[in-house]
Short mmCIF file of C-alpha atoms and ligand atoms in Angstrom, two decimals:
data_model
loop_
_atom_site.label_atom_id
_atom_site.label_comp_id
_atom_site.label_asym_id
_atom_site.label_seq_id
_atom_site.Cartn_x
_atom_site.Cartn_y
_atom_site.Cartn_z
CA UNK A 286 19.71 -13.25 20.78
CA UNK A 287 17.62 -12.63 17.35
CA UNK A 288 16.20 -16.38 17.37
CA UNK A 289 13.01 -15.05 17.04
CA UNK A 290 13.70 -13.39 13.80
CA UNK A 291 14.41 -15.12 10.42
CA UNK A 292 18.06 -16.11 9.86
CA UNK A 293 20.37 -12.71 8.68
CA UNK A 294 20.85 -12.86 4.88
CA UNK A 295 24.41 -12.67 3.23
CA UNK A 296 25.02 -9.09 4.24
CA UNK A 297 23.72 -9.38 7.69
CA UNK A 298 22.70 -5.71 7.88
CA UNK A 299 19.64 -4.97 9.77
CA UNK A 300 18.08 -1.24 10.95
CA UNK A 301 15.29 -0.50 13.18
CA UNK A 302 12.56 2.35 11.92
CA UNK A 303 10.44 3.84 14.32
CA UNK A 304 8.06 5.87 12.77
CA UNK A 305 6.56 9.06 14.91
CA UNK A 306 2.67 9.62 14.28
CA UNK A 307 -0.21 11.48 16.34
CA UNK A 308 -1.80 8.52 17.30
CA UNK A 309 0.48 5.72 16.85
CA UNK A 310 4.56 4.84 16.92
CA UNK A 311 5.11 1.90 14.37
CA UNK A 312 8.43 0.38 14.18
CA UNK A 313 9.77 -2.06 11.91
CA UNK A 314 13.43 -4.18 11.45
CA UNK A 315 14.33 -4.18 8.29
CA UNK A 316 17.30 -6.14 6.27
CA UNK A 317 19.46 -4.42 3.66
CA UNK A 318 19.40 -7.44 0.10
CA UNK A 319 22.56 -7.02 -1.76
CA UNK A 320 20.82 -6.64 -5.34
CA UNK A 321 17.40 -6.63 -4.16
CA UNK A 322 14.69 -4.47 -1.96
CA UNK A 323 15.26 -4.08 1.57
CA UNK A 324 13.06 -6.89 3.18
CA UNK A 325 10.88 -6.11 6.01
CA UNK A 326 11.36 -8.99 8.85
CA UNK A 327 9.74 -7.46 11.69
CA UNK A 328 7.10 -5.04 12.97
CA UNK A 329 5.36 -3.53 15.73
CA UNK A 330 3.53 -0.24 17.30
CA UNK A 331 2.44 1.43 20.41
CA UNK A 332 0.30 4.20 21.37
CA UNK A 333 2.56 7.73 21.07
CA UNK A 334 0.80 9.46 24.44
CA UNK A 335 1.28 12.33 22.78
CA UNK A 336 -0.42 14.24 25.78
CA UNK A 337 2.22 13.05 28.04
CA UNK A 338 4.57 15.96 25.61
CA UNK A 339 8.59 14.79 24.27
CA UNK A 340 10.66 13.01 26.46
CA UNK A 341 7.98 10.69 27.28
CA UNK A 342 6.89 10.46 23.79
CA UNK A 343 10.88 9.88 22.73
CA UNK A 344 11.30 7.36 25.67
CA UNK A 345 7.68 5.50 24.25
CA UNK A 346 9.97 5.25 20.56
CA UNK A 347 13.24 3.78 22.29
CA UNK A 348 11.27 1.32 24.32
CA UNK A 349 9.61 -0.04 21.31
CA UNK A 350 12.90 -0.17 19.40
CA UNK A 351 14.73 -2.07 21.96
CA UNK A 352 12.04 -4.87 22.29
CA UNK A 353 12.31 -4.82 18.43
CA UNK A 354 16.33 -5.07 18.75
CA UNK A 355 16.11 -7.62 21.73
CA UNK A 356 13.74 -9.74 19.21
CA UNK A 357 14.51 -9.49 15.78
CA UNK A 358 18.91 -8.40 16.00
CA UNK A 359 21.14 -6.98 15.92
CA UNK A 360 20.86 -3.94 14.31
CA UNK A 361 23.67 -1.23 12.92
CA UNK A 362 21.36 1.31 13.26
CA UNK A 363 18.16 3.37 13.62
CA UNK A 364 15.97 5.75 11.53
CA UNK A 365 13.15 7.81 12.91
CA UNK A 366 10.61 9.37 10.70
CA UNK A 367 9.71 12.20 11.86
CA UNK A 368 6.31 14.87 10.97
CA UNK A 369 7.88 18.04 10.92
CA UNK A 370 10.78 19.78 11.01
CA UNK A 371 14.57 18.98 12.47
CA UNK A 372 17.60 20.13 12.50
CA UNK A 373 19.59 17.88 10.62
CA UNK A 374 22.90 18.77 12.15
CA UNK A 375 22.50 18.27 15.65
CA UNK A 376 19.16 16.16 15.43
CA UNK A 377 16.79 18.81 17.32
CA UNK A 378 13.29 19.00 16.67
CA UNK A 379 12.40 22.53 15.26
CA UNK A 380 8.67 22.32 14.29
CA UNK A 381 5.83 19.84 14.61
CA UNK A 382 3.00 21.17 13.74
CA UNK A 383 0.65 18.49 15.13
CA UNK A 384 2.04 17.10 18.50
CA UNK A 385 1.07 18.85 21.42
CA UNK A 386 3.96 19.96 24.32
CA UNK A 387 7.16 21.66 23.48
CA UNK A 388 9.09 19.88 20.62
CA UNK A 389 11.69 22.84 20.01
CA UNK A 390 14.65 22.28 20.65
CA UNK A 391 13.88 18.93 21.97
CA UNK A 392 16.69 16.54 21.18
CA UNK A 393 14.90 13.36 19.80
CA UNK A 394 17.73 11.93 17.77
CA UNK A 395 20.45 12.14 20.97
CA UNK A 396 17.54 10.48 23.25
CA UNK A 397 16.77 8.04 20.79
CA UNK A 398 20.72 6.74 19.98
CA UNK A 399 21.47 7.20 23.63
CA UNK A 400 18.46 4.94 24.67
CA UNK A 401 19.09 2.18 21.93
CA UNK A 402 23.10 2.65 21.95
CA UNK A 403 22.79 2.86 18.38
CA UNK A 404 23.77 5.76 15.85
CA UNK A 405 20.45 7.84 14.59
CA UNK A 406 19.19 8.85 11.43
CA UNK A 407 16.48 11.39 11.40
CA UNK A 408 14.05 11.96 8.57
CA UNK A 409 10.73 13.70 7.99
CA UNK A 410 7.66 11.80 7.56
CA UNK A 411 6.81 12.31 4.03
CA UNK A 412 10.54 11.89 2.61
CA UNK A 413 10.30 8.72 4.86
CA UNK A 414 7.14 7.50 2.77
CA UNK A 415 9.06 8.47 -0.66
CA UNK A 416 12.04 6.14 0.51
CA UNK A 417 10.29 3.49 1.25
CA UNK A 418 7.77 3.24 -1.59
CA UNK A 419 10.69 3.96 -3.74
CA UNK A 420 13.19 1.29 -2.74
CA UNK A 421 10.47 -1.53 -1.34
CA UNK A 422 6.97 -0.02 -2.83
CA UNK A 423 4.80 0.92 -6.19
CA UNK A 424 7.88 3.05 -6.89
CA UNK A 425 10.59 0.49 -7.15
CA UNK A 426 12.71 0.70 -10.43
CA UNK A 427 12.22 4.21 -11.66
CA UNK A 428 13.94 6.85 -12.98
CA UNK A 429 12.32 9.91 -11.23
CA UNK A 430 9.94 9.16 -8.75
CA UNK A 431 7.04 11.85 -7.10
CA UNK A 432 5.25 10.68 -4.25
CA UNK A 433 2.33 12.43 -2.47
CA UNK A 434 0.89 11.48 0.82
CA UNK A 435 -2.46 12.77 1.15
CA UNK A 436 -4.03 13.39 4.84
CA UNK A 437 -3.48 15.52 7.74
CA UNK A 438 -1.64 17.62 5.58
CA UNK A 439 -0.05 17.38 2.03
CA UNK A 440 3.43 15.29 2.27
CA UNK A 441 5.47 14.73 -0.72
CA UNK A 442 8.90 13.58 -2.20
CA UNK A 443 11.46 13.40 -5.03
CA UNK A 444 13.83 10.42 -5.76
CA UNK A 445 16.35 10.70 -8.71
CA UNK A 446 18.05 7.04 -9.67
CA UNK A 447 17.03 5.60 -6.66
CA UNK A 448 18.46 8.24 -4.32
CA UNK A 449 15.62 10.63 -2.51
CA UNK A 450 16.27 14.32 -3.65
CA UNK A 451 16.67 16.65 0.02
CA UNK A 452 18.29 19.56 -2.00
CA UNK A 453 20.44 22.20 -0.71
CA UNK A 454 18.76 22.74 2.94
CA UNK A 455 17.54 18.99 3.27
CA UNK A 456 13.99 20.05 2.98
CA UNK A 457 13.06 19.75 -0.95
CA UNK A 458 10.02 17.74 -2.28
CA UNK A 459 7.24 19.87 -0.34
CA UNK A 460 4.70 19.23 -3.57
CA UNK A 461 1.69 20.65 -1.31
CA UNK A 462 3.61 23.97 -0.14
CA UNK A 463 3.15 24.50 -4.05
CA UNK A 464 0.82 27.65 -4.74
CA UNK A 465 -1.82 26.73 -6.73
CA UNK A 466 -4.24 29.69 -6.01
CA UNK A 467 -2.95 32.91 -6.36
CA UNK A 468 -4.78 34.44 -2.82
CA UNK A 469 -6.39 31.43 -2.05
CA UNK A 470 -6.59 30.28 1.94
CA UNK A 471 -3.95 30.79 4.28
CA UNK A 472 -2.02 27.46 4.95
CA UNK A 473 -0.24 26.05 8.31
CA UNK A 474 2.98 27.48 6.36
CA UNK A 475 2.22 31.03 6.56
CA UNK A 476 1.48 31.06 2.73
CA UNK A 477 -1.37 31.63 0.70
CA UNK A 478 -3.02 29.29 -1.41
CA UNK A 479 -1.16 26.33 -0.80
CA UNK A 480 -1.96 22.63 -2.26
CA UNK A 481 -2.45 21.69 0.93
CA UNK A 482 -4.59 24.59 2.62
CA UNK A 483 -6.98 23.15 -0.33
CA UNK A 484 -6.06 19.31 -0.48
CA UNK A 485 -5.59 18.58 2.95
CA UNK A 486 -8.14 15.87 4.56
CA UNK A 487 -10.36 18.19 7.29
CA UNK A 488 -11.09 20.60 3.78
CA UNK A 489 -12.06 17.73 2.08
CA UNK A 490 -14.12 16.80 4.83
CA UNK A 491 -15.37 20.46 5.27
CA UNK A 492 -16.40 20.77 1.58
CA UNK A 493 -18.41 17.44 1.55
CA UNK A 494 -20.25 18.14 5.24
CA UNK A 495 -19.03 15.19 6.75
CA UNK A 496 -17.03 14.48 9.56
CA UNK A 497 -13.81 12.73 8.11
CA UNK A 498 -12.16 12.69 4.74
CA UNK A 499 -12.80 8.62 5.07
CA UNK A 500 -16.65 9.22 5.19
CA UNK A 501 -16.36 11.58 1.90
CA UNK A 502 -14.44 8.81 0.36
CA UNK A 503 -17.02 6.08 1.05
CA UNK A 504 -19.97 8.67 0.11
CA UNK A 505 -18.14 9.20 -3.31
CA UNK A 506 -18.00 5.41 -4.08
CA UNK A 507 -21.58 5.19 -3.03
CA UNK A 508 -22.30 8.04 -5.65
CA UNK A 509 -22.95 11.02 -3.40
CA UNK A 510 -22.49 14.52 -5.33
CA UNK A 511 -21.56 16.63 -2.86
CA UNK A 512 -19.13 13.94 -1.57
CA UNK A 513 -18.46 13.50 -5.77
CA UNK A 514 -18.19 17.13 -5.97
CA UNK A 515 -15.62 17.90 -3.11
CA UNK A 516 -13.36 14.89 -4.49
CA UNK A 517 -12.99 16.64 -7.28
CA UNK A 518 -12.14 19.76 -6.46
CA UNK A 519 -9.57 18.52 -4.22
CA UNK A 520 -7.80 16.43 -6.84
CA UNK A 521 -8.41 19.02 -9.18
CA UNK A 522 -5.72 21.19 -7.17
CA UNK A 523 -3.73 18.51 -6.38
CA UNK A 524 -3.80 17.72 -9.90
CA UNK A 525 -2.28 21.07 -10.40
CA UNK A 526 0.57 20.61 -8.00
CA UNK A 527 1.31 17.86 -9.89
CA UNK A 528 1.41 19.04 -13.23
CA UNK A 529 3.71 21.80 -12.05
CA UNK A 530 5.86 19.13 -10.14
CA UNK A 531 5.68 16.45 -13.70
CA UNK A 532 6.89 19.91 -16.09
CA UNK A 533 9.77 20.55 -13.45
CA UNK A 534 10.64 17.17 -13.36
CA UNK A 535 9.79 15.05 -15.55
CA UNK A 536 9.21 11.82 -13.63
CA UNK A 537 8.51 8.16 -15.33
CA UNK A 538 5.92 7.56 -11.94
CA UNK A 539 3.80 9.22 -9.65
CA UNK A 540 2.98 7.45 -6.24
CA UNK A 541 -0.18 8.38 -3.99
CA UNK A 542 -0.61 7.57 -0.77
CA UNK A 543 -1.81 8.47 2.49
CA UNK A 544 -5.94 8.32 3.18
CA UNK A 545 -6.81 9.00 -0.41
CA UNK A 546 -5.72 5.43 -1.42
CA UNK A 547 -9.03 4.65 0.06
CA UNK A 548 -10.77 6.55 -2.58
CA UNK A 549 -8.66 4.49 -5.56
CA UNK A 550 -9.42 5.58 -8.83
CA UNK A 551 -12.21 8.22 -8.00
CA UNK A 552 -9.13 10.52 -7.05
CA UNK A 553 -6.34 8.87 -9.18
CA UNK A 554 -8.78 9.47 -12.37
CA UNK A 555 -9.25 13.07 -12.11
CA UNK A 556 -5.59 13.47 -11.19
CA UNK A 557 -4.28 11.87 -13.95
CA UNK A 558 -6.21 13.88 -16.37
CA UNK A 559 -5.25 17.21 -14.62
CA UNK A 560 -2.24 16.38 -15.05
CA UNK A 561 -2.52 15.30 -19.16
CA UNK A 562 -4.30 18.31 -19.47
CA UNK A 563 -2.02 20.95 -18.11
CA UNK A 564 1.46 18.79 -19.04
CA UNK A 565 2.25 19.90 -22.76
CA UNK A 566 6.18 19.34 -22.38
CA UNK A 567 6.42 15.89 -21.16
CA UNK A 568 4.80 12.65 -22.16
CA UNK A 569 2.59 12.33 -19.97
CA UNK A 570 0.89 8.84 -21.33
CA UNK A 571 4.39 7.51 -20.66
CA UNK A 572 3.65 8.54 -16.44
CA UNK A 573 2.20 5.78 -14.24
CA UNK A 574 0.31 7.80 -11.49
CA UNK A 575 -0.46 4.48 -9.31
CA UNK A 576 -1.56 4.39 -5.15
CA UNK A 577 1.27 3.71 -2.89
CA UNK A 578 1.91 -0.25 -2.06
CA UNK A 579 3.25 0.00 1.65
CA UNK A 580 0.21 1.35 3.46
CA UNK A 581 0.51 2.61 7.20
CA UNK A 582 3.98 1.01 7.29
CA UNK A 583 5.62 2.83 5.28
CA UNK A 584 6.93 5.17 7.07
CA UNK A 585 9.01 3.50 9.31
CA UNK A 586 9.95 1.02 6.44
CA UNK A 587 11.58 4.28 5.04
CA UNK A 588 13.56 5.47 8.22
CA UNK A 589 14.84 2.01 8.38
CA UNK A 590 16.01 2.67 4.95
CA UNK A 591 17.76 5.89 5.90
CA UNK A 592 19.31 4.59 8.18
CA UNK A 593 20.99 1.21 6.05
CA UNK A 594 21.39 3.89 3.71
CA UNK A 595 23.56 6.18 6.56
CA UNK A 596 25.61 2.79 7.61
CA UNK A 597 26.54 1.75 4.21
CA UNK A 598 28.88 3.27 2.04
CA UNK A 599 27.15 5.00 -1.31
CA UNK A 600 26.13 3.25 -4.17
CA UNK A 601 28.10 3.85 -7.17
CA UNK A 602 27.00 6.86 -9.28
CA UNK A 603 25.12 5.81 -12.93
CA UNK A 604 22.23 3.41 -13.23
ZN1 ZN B 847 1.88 25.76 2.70
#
């Protein structure tokens, strides 16, 4: 099998990413290049069914990665991207905030390696994004990379030479759980005054009375102020986030993604000068805050990633 796909390259490693949204399960085979990015050769998606609540859902995800295996392998393994929480030693779900039925405790990684026959890497969403745009995307090549994915909710994520930064518990690089008002709204966290309780798309939409962040976007390029006005604001806080995240860590790029890329330099402007105005410590003309390169694929271009990253042994340490 695999005639379908192009021919395997010198290494001949290939994983399969399967990428878990509300709406949509995208899935993508992708090849590790000695020396080079990770090239995408194949990709797909199906409706999740969300409704129809997990081991339908998870069964929806391993039917789409076998007709991607069948077509375009073999594979060594899988990564799913995930958009919540897990528990990264036995691969249990332990939060989604935005799938309906009961996640806890479900076991999507076992379901998903028994269904495929295939070992399972499981990664949130957002870290997902930060992989891929850092090894394939707008943040190839850096030093310290910060990516922010803008919708739903806030997503973000850290790599440090090349490698993404999980910290201690596996769960750093949550730029939008930053506080950035002191008693400001309550967040989906349990927190006050989160980047995201003031970033995320349905405030955006709320502040501009319109229906969808997308509308407030196009109303903002068409010169609207209110639309103009709630833009702002929301970068503005973002923009804070930021400049906390750029004096902590001092990254050479900053890569935004998610719905906002829509909005382009409206929202990249005002961010960009938050952050030179707040950032005293760190050169901050030297920072490239750019829009992500991947779009909607991205996330299952990055648990692809993880999972060529779980199969092969680690890169040497030093650049
Ligand atoms: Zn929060």
């Amino acid at each position: 099998m695999g005639e379908a796909g192009p021919p395997r390259g010198a290494a001949g490693v290939r994983a399969v990413g399967l990428d878990l949204g509300g709406t949509n399960i995208k899935g993508v085979v992708v090849e590790d290049v000695p020396g080079g990015a990770p090239m995408v050769v194949a990709s797909a998606s199906v409706p999740t069914d969300a409704a129809r609540g997990p081991d339908a859902v998870g069964e929806r995800m391993v039917g789409l990665g076998r007709d991607l295996v069948a077509a375009h392998g073999p594979v060594d393994g899988a990564g799913i991207g995930v958009p919540g929480l897990f528990d990264r030693d036995v691969g249990t779900i332990t939060l989604f905030p935005n799938l309906p039925g009961p996640w806890p405790g479900h076991p999507l990684r076992d379901q998903v390696a028994k269904g495929l026959g295939l070992p399972v890497a499981v990664i949130n969403d957002a870290r997902a994004f930060t992989l891929a745009e850092g090894r394939v995307g707008a943040g190839r090549g850096t030093h310290t990379l910060v990516c922010v994915t803008l919708g739903t909710g806030v997503g973000g994520g850290i790599m440090i030479d090349g490698r993404l930064h999980l910290g201690a518990w596996g769960v750093a690089g949550e730029l939008g759980h930053q506080t950035v008002v002191a008693d400001g709204p309550v967040c989906g966290c349990g927190n006050h005054g989160c980047a995201e309780a003031l970033a995320r798309a349905d405030v955006l939409a709320g502040l501009a009375g319109r229906a969808t962040a997308e509308e407030v976007y196009r109303g903002a390029a068409a010169g609207d102020p209110r639309c103009r006005a709630a833009v702002a604001s929301v970068a503005g806080y973002l923009g804070i986030a930021l400049a906390n995240t750029v004096t902590l860590l001092g990254p050479d790029r900053i890569v935004i993604g998610g719905g906002i890329a829509a909005a382009g330099e409206l929202v990249l402007g005002p961010i960009r000068a938050a952050v030179r105005t707040r950032v005293t410590l760190v050169p901050t003309d030297q920072i490239a805050v750019v829009p992500a390169a991947l779009g909607a694929s991205a996330g299952a271009i990055g648990a692809a990633v993880a999972a060529l990253d779980a199969a092969l042994p680690p890169a040497p340490s030093g650049r």
